[in-house]
PDB file of C-alpha atoms in Angstrom:
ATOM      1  CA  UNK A1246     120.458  63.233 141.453  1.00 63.00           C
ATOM      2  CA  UNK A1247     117.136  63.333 140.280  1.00 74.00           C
ATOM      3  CA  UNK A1248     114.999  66.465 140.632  1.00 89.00           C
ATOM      4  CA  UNK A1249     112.165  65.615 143.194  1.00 94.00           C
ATOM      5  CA  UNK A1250     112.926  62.906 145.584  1.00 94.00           C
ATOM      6  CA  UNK A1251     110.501  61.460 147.117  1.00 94.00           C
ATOM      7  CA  UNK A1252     110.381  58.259 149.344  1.00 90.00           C
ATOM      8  CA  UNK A1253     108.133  55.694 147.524  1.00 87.00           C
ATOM      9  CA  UNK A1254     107.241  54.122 150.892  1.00 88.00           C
ATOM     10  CA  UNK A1255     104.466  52.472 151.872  1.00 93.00           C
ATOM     11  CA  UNK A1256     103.952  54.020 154.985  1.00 95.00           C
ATOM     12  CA  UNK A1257     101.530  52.645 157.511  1.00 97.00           C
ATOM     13  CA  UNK A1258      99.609  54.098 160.634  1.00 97.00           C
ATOM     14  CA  UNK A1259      97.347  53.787 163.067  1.00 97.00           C
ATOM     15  CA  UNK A1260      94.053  56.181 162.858  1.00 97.00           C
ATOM     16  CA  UNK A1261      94.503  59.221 164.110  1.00 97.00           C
ATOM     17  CA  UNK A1262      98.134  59.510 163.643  1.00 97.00           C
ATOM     18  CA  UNK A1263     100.126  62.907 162.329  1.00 97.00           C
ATOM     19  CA  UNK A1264     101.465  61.936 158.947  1.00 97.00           C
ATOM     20  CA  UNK A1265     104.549  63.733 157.511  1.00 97.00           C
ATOM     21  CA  UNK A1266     104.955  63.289 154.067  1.00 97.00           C
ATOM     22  CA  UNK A1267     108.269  64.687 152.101  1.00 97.00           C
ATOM     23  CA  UNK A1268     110.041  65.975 149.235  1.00 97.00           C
ATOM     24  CA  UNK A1269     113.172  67.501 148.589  1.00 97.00           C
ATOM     25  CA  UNK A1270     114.140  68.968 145.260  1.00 96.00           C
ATOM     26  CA  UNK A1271     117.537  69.994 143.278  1.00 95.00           C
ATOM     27  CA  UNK A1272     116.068  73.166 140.996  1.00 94.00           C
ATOM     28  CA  UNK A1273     116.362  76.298 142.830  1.00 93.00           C
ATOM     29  CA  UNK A1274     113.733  77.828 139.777  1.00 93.00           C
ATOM     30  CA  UNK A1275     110.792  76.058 141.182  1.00 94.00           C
ATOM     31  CA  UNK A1276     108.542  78.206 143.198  1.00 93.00           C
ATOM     32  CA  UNK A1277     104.735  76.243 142.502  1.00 92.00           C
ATOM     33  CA  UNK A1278     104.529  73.492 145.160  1.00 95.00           C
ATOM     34  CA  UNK A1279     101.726  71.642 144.637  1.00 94.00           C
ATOM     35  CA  UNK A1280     100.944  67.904 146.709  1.00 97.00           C
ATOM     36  CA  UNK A1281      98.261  65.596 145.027  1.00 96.00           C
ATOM     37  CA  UNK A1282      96.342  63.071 145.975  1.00 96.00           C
ATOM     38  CA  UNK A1283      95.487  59.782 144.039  1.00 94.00           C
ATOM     39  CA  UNK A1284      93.478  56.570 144.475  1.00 93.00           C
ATOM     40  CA  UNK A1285      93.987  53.533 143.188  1.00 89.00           C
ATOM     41  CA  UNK A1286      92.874  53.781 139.191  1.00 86.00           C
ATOM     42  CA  UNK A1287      91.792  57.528 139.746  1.00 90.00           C
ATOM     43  CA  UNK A1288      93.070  60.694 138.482  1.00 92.00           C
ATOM     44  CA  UNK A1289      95.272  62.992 141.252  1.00 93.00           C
ATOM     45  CA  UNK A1290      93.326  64.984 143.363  1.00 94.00           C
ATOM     46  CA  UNK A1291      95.131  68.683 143.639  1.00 93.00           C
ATOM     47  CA  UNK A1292      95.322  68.950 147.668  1.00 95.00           C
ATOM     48  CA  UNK A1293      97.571  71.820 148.616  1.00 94.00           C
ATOM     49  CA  UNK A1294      99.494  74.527 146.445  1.00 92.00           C
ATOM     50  CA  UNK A1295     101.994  76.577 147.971  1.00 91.00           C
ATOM     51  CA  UNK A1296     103.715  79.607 145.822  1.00 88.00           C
ATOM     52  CA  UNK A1297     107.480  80.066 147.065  1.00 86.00           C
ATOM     53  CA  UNK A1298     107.912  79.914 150.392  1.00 86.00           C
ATOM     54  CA  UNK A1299     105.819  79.448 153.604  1.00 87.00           C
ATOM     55  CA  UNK A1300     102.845  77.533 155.324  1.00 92.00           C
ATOM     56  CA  UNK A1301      99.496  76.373 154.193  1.00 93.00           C
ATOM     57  CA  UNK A1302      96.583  74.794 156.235  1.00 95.00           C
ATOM     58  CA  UNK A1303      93.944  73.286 154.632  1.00 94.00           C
ATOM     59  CA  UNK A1304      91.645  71.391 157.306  1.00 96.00           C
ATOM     60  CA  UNK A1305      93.388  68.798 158.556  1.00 97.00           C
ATOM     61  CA  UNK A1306      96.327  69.516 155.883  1.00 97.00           C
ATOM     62  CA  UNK A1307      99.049  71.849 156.190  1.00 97.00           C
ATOM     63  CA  UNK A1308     101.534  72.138 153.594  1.00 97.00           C
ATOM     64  CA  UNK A1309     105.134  73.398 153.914  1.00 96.00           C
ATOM     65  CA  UNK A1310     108.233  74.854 151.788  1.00 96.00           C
ATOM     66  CA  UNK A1311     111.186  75.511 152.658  1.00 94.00           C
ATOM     67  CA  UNK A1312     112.865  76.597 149.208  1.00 93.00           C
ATOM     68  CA  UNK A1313     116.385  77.576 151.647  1.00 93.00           C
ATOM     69  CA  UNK A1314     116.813  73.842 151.905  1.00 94.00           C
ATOM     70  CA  UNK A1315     114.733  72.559 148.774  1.00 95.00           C
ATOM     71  CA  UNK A1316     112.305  70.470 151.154  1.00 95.00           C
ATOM     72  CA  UNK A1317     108.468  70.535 151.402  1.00 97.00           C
ATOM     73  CA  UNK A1318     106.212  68.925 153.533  1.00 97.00           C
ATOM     74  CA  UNK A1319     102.829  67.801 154.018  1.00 97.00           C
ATOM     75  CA  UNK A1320     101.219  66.827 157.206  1.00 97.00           C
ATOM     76  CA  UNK A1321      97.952  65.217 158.267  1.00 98.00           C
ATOM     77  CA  UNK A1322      96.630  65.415 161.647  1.00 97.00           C
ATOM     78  CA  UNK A1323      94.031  63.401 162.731  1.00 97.00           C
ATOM     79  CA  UNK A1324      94.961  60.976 160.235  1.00 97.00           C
ATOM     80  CA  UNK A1325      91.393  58.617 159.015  1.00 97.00           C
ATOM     81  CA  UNK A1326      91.518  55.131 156.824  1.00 97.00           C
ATOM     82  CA  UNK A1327      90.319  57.289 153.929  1.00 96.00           C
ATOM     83  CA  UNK A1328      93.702  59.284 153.606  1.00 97.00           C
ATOM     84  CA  UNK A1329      94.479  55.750 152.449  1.00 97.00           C
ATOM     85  CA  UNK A1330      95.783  56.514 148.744  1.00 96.00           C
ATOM     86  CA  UNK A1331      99.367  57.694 147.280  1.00 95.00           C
ATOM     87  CA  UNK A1332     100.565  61.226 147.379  1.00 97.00           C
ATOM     88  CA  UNK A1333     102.364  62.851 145.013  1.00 95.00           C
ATOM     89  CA  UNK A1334     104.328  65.853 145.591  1.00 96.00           C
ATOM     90  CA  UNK A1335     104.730  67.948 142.668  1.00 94.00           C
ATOM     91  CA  UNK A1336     106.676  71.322 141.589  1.00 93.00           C
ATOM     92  CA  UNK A1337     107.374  73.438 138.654  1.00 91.00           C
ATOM     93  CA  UNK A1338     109.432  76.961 137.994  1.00 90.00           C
ATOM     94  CA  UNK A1339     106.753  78.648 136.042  1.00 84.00           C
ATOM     95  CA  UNK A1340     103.117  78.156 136.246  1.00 74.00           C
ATOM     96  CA  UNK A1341     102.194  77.083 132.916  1.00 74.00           C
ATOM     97  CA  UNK A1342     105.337  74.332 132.977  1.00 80.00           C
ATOM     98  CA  UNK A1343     104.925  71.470 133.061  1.00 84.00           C
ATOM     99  CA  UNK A1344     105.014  69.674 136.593  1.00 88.00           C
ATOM    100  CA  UNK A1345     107.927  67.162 137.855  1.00 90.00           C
ATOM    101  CA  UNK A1346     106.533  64.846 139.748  1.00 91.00           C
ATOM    102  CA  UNK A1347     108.125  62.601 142.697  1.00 92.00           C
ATOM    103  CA  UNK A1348     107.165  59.094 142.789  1.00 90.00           C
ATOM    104  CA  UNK A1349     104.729  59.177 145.569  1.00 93.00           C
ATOM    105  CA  UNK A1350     104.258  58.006 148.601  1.00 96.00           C
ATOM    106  CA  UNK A1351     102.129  55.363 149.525  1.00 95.00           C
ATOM    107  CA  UNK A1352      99.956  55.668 152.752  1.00 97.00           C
ATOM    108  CA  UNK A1353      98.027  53.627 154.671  1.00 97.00           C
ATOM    109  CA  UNK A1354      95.937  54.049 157.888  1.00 97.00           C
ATOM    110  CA  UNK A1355      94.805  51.685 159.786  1.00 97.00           C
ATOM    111  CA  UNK A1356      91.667  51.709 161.737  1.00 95.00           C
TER     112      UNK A1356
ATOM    113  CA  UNK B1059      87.456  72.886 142.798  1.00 61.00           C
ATOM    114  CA  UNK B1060      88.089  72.709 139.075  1.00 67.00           C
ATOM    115  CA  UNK B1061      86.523  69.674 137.395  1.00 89.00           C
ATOM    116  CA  UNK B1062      88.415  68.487 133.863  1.00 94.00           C
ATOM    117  CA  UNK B1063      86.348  65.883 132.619  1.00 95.00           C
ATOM    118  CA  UNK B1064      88.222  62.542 130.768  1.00 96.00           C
ATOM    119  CA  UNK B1065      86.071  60.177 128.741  1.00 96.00           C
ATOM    120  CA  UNK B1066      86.180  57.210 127.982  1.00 96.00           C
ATOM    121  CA  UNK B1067      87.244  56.424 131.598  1.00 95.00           C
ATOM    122  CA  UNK B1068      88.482  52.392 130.461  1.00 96.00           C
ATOM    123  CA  UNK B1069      88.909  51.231 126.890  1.00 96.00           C
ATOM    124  CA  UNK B1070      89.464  47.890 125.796  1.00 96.00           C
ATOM    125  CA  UNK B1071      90.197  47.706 122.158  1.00 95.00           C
ATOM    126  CA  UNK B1072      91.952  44.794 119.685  1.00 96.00           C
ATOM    127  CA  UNK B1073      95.097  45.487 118.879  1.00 96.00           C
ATOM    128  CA  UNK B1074      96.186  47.484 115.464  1.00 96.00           C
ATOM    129  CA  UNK B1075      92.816  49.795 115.950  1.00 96.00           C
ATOM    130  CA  UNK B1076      92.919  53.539 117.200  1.00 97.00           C
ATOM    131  CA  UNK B1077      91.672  55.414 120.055  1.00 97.00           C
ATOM    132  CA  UNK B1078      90.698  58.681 120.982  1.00 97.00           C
ATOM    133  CA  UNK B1079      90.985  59.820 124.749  1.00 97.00           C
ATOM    134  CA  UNK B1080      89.008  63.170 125.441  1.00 97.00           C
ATOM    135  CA  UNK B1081      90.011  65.626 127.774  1.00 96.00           C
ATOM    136  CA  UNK B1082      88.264  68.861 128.838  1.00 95.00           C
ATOM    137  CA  UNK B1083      88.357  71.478 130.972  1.00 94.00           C
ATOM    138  CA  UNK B1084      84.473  72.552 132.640  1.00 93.00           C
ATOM    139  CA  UNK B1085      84.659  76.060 134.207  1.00 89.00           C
ATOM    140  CA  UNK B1086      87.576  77.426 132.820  1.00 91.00           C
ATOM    141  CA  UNK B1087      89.634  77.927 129.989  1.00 90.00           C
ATOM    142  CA  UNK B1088      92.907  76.402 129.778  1.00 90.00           C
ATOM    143  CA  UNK B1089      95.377  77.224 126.867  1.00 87.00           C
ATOM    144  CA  UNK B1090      97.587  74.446 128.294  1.00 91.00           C
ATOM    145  CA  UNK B1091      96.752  70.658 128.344  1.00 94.00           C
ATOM    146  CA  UNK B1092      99.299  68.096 129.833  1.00 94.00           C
ATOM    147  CA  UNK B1093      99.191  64.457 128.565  1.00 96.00           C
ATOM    148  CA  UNK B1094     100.515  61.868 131.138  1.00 95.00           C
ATOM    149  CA  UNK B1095     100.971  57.907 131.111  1.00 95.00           C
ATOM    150  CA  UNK B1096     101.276  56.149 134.366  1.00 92.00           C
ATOM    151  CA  UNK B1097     102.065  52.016 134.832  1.00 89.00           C
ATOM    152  CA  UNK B1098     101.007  50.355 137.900  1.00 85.00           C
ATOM    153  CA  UNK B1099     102.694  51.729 140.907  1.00 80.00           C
ATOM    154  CA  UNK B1100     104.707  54.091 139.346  1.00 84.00           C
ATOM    155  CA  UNK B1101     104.182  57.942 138.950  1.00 84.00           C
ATOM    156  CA  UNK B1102     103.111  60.227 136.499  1.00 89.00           C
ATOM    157  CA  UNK B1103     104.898  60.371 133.346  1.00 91.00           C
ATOM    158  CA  UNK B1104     104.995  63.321 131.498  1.00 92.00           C
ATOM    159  CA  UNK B1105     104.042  62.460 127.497  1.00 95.00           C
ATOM    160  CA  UNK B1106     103.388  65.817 125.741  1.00 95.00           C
ATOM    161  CA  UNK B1107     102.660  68.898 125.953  1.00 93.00           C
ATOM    162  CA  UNK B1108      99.415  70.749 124.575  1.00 91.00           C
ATOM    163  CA  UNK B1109      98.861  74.272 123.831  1.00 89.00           C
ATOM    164  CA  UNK B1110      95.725  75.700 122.157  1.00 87.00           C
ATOM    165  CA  UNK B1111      95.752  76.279 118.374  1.00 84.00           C
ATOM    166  CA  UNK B1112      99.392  74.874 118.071  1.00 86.00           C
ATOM    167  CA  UNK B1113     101.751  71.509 117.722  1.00 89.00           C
ATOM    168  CA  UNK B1114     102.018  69.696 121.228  1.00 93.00           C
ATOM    169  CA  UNK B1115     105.375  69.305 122.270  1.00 94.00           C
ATOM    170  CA  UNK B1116     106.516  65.427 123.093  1.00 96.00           C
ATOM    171  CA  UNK B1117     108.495  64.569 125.747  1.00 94.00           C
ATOM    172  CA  UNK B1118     111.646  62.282 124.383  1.00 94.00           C
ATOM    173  CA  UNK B1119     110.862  58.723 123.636  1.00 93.00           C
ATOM    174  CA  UNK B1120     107.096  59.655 122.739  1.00 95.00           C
ATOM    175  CA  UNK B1121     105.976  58.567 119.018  1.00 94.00           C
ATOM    176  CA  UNK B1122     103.882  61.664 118.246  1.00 93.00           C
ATOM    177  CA  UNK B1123     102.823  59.901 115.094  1.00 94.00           C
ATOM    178  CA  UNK B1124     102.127  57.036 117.300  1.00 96.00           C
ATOM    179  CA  UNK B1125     100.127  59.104 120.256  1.00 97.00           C
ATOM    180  CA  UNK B1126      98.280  62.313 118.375  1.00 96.00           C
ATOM    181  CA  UNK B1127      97.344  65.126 119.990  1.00 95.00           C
ATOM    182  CA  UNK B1128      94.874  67.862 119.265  1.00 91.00           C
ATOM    183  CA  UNK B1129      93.776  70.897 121.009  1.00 90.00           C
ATOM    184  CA  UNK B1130      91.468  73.007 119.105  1.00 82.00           C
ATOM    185  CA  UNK B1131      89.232  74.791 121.511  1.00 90.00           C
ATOM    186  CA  UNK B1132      90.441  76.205 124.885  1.00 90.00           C
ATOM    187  CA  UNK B1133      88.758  73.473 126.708  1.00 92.00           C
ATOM    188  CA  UNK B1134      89.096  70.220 124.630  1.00 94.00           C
ATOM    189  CA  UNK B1135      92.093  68.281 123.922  1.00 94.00           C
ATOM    190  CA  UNK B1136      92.018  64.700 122.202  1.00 96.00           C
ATOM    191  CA  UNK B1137      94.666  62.006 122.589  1.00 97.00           C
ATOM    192  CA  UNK B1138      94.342  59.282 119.464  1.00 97.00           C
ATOM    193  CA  UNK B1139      96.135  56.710 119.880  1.00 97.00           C
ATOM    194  CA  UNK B1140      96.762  55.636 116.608  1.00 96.00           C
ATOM    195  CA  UNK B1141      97.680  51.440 115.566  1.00 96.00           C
ATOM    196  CA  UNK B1142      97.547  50.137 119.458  1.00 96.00           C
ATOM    197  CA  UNK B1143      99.191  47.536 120.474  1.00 95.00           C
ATOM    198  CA  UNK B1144      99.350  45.511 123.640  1.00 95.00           C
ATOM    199  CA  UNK B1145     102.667  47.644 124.558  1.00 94.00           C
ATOM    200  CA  UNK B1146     100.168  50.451 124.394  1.00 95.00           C
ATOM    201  CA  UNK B1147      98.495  49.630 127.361  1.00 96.00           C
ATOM    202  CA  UNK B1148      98.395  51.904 130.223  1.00 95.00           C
ATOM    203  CA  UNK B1149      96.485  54.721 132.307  1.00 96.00           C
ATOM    204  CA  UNK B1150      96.373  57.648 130.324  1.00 97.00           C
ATOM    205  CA  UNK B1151      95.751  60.741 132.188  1.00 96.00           C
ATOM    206  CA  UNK B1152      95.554  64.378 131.704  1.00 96.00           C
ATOM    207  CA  UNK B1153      95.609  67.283 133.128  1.00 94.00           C
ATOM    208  CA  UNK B1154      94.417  71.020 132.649  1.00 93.00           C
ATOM    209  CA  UNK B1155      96.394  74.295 133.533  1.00 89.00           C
ATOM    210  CA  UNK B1156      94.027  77.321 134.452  1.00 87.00           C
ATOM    211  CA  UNK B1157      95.867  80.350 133.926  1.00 82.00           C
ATOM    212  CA  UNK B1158      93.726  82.327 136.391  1.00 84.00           C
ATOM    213  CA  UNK B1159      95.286  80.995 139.533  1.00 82.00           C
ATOM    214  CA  UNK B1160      97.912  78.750 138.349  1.00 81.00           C
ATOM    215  CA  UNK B1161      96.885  75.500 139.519  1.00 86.00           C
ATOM    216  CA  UNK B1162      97.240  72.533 137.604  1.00 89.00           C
ATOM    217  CA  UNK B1163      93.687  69.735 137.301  1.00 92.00           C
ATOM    218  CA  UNK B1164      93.475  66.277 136.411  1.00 94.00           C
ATOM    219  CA  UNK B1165      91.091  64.183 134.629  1.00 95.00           C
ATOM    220  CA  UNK B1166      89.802  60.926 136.423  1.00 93.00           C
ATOM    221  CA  UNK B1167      92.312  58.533 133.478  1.00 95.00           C
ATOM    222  CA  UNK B1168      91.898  56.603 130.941  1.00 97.00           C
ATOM    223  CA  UNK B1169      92.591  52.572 131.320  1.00 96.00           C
ATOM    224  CA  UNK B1170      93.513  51.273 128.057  1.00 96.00           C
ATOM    225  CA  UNK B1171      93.913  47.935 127.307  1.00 96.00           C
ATOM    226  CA  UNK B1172      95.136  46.390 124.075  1.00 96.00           C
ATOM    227  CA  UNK B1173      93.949  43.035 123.511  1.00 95.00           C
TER     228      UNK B1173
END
């Protein structure tokens, strides 16, 4: 079992749709939840981070752990062709670790 | 938000000659540097390691005579890749920890090419 599972997709839907994005994870250590953001030929974009447990909302993002079942979560409300990209969730146990990745999702909306 | 800066942002180079990937961090310090390789549709794959004023640790499978890493100042880190070859191309991208709230940056990557 690998440590972050993520499904690769591609998922695709209509503007203005609530995207739910996943992850679930094996290592009980991690507690920095991080979910990133990358275009095509770009860098990630840090989007949400989440320490331990709980909910985050960022705008139209909100970002949850649940570390009892080893599954985090990112929605998008309101979803716009610009979300358009591949996310990548991402976790680690300490801060300064390095960061296992899952293999992203891609995402596209569709005006 | 944080801004690490990556230059040269695409590189295209003959094979068998070396080259050096900057990375740096622009309003804050960061005593760890992450160096990450990523093929087309595929995620992020972790290379080595890079802590201020010390070795970098490589990841298994990574040539660190092959890929050299250097961070001297708290806010620059160089990959050199030394000899490229074709093989050798890739998206090279890194990434900057700031201590001060945990959170981890990228650069904007690297496109290599090895002709």
């Amino acid at each position: 079992q690998k440590e972050v599972e993520q499904d690769p997709g591609p998922l695709s839907v209509p503007e203005g749709a609530i995207v739910s994005l996943n992850c679930t994870y094996s290592n009980s250590a991690f507690q920095y939840f991080m979910w990133y953001r990358q275009y095509s030929r770009k860098g990630p974009e840090l989007l949400m981070y989440t320490y331990s447990s709980g909910n985050k909302e960022d705008g139209r993002f909100t970002a949850q752990v649940d570390k009892s079942s080893k599954y985090i979560s990112l929605f998008i409300r309101d979803s716009q062709p610009s979300d358009s990209a591949t996310y990548l969730c991402a976790m680690s146990a300490q801060g300064n670790t390095p960061l296992v990745f899952g293999k992203g999702t891609r995402l596209s909306v569709i005006a | 938000g944080a801004v690490v800066s990556q230059h040269p942002s695409r590189v295209i180079c003959k094979s068998g000659t070396s080259v050096k990937i900057e990375c740096r961090s622009l309003d804050f310090q960061a005593t760890t540097m992450f160096w990450y390789r990523q093929f087309p549709k595929q995620s992020l794959m972790l290379m080595a390691t890079s802590n201020e004023g010390s070795k970098a640790t490589y990841e298994q499978g990574v040539e660190k005579d092959k890929f050299l890493i250097n961070h001297a100042s708290l806010t620059l880190s160089t990959l050199t890749v030394t000899s490229a070859h074709p093989e050798d191309s890739s998206f090279y991208i890194c990434s900057a920890h700031n201590s001060l709230d945990e959170k981890l940056f990228f650069g904007s990557g690297t496109q290599l090419s090895v002709l």
